[in-house]
Amino acid sequence: MLAWASAQIHCQFHASESRVALPPSDDSKHDVQAENETVFVPNRGERGQCILSTPPKILFCDLRLDPGESKSYSYCETLPVDGPPSFRGQSVKYVYKLTIGCQRVNSPIKLLRVPFRVLVLHGLKDYQFPQDEVVAPSNPFLEEEEGVKKDSRLADLATELLMAATSRRSLHMYNISNTRGRVGKFGIFKTVYKIGEDIVGTFNFSEGDIPCLQYSVSLQTEESIQEAFQRRRGQPVSYSTHARHQESCLHTARSSFSLPVPLSSTPGFTTNIVSLKWRLHFEFVTSREPGEAHTVPENQSETITWTGVEQIEVDTFSWDLPIKVLPTNPVLASYVSQFSSTNSITI
């Protein structure tokens, strides 16, 4: 005999006490689910603050199962469009969970928490569907709920917005130079990407005045706490590196790199507490002396061996190029999901 079962989605917010200063929360009184309680509190016993929750839905009441008998129930819920994405950073975390509570007659409540990932695409909240879509003729032989139609249109719209934002290609050229002169040029075809895409860039050192000995490119995220919630005024920003390419390029006229944006990473976003931005971080090692052009004589009678110099006086400098990273189709993102597709609870 099962008295009832309910389901609810909630988002827990975790913050580093050494980096984030938050006002006191009312959720601190929730410790554990008492054995004699029949109230369904999905986030009871969870660390952090519950910043978003959907209305609880009852799956069943007074269910009697004979030995070997089973029953199946479906649960469907629409997430608010203004919620934060799933994110695990150095200072804050946003974790989404589906909690299912079930109580056997004369037994304590048991909770099953199923974590899942949420991707947020900005721009869908204020979109108004054309009126002709509402009055468009429909197939009378197909039964389709209005909510399912709207969800399908939202999914199609999200795909169109992503394609429109990430498919534009135009060559962006940047001159690379330091205080001693020109080093070369850097070219990239776009600065807006989806997670899972490759970032491709090219270097041209043939027209440089200063020899470049080595360069490195790092794909990084910049996690910054809004000033009102900083534990210390002017505290440093946290950086995380997701991919890196390094190459020695002395006497190299042209070079290129390709950095993948991990499917498991979080697209850029901003909340009232934290901001996440993406960038390409470049580091260059250049020679202080101009490079000598070695040529092979036409009539060479003796054998000549070229060897690299043992010591070179160098300069180092860095450069940051902001880029924008957007979400992708959730079906593609689920390929790298570490969450289990089947969960169980013992009551």
Coordinates of C-alpha atoms in Angstrom, one line a residue, residues 194-335:
K194 CA 27.9 26.7 -30.3
I195 CA 29.2 24.3 -27.7
G196 CA 30.6 21.3 -29.6
E197 CA 32.0 23.4 -32.5
D198 CA 35.7 23.9 -33.4
I199 CA 37.3 27.3 -33.2
V200 CA 39.7 27.7 -36.1
G201 CA 42.2 30.5 -36.5
T202 CA 45.2 31.3 -38.7
F203 CA 48.5 33.2 -38.2
N204 CA 50.6 34.9 -40.9
F205 CA 54.1 35.8 -39.7
S206 CA 55.6 36.4 -43.2
E207 CA 55.1 40.1 -43.0
G208 CA 56.3 40.6 -39.4
D209 CA 59.3 42.6 -38.4
I210 CA 59.8 40.8 -35.1
P211 CA 60.4 37.0 -35.2
C212 CA 57.9 35.0 -33.2
L213 CA 59.5 32.0 -31.5
Q214 CA 56.4 30.4 -30.0
Y215 CA 52.7 31.1 -29.5
S216 CA 49.9 29.5 -27.4
V217 CA 46.1 29.8 -27.6
S218 CA 43.9 28.9 -24.7
L219 CA 40.1 28.7 -24.8
Q220 CA 39.0 30.1 -21.4
T221 CA 35.9 31.1 -19.4
E222 CA 35.9 34.1 -17.2
E223 CA 33.7 33.7 -14.0
S224 CA 33.2 37.0 -12.2
I225 CA 31.0 37.8 -9.2
Q226 CA 28.8 40.9 -9.4
E227 CA 30.2 43.7 -7.3
A228 CA 27.2 43.7 -4.9
F229 CA 28.0 40.1 -3.9
Q230 CA 31.8 40.1 -3.8
R231 CA 33.3 39.0 -0.5
R232 CA 36.2 41.4 -1.0
R233 CA 36.0 44.5 -3.1
G234 CA 37.9 44.2 -6.3
Q235 CA 38.5 40.4 -5.9
P236 CA 40.1 38.7 -8.9
V237 CA 38.2 37.0 -11.6
S238 CA 38.3 33.2 -11.9
Y239 CA 39.6 31.7 -15.1
S240 CA 39.2 28.1 -16.4
T241 CA 41.0 26.7 -19.4
H242 CA 39.0 24.2 -21.6
A243 CA 41.4 23.7 -24.5
R244 CA 45.0 24.8 -25.4
H245 CA 47.2 24.8 -28.4
Q246 CA 51.0 25.6 -28.3
E247 CA 53.4 25.7 -31.2
S248 CA 57.0 26.7 -32.0
C249 CA 57.0 28.9 -35.0
L250 CA 60.5 30.3 -35.7
H251 CA 61.0 30.6 -39.5
T252 CA 57.3 29.7 -40.0
A253 CA 55.4 31.8 -42.4
R254 CA 51.9 30.6 -41.7
S255 CA 50.3 28.5 -38.9
S256 CA 46.8 27.5 -37.7
F257 CA 45.1 26.0 -34.8
S258 CA 41.7 24.3 -34.0
L259 CA 40.2 24.3 -30.5
P260 CA 37.0 22.4 -29.7
V261 CA 34.4 23.9 -27.5
P262 CA 33.5 21.0 -25.1
L263 CA 29.9 19.8 -25.2
S264 CA 30.0 19.5 -21.4
S265 CA 30.8 23.2 -21.0
T266 CA 28.4 26.0 -20.0
P267 CA 27.5 28.7 -22.6
G268 CA 28.0 32.3 -21.5
F269 CA 25.3 33.7 -19.2
T270 CA 24.7 36.5 -16.7
T271 CA 22.6 36.4 -13.5
N272 CA 22.3 38.9 -10.6
I273 CA 25.1 37.1 -8.8
V274 CA 27.6 35.8 -11.4
S275 CA 28.7 36.4 -15.0
L276 CA 30.3 33.8 -17.3
K277 CA 32.2 35.0 -20.4
W278 CA 34.3 33.2 -23.0
R279 CA 37.6 34.4 -24.6
L280 CA 40.7 33.2 -26.5
H281 CA 43.8 33.9 -24.6
F282 CA 47.0 34.4 -26.7
E283 CA 50.6 34.3 -25.4
F284 CA 53.5 35.1 -27.7
V285 CA 57.3 34.7 -27.2
T286 CA 59.2 37.0 -29.6
S287 CA 62.9 37.6 -30.2
R288 CA 64.5 40.9 -29.3
E289 CA 66.8 40.7 -32.3
P290 CA 65.6 40.5 -35.9
G291 CA 65.9 37.1 -37.5
E292 CA 68.6 36.4 -40.0
A293 CA 67.5 34.9 -43.4
H294 CA 69.6 31.8 -44.1
T295 CA 70.1 31.2 -47.8
V296 CA 71.9 28.3 -49.5
P297 CA 74.6 29.4 -51.9
E298 CA 74.2 28.3 -55.5
N299 CA 77.8 27.0 -55.9
Q300 CA 78.5 25.5 -52.5
S301 CA 81.7 23.4 -52.4
E302 CA 81.9 22.7 -48.7
T303 CA 79.4 21.1 -46.3
I304 CA 77.8 23.5 -43.9
T305 CA 75.9 22.6 -40.8
W306 CA 73.2 24.9 -39.4
T307 CA 72.6 24.7 -35.7
G308 CA 70.1 26.6 -33.5
V309 CA 71.4 29.3 -31.2
E310 CA 71.8 28.3 -27.6
Q311 CA 70.4 31.5 -26.1
I312 CA 68.0 34.1 -27.3
E313 CA 66.8 37.2 -25.6
V314 CA 63.0 37.2 -25.7
D315 CA 60.0 39.2 -24.9
T316 CA 56.6 37.8 -23.9
F317 CA 53.2 39.4 -24.3
S318 CA 49.6 38.3 -24.2
W319 CA 46.3 39.3 -25.8
D320 CA 42.6 38.4 -25.2
L321 CA 39.9 38.1 -27.8
P322 CA 36.4 37.9 -26.4
I323 CA 34.1 35.4 -28.2
K324 CA 30.5 34.3 -27.6
V325 CA 29.5 30.7 -26.9
L326 CA 25.9 29.7 -27.2
P327 CA 24.1 26.4 -26.3
T328 CA 23.4 23.6 -28.8
N329 CA 20.7 21.1 -29.4
P330 CA 20.1 19.3 -26.1
V331 CA 20.1 15.9 -27.9
L332 CA 23.7 16.5 -29.0
A333 CA 24.7 17.8 -25.5
S334 CA 23.2 14.6 -23.9
Y335 CA 25.8 12.5 -25.7

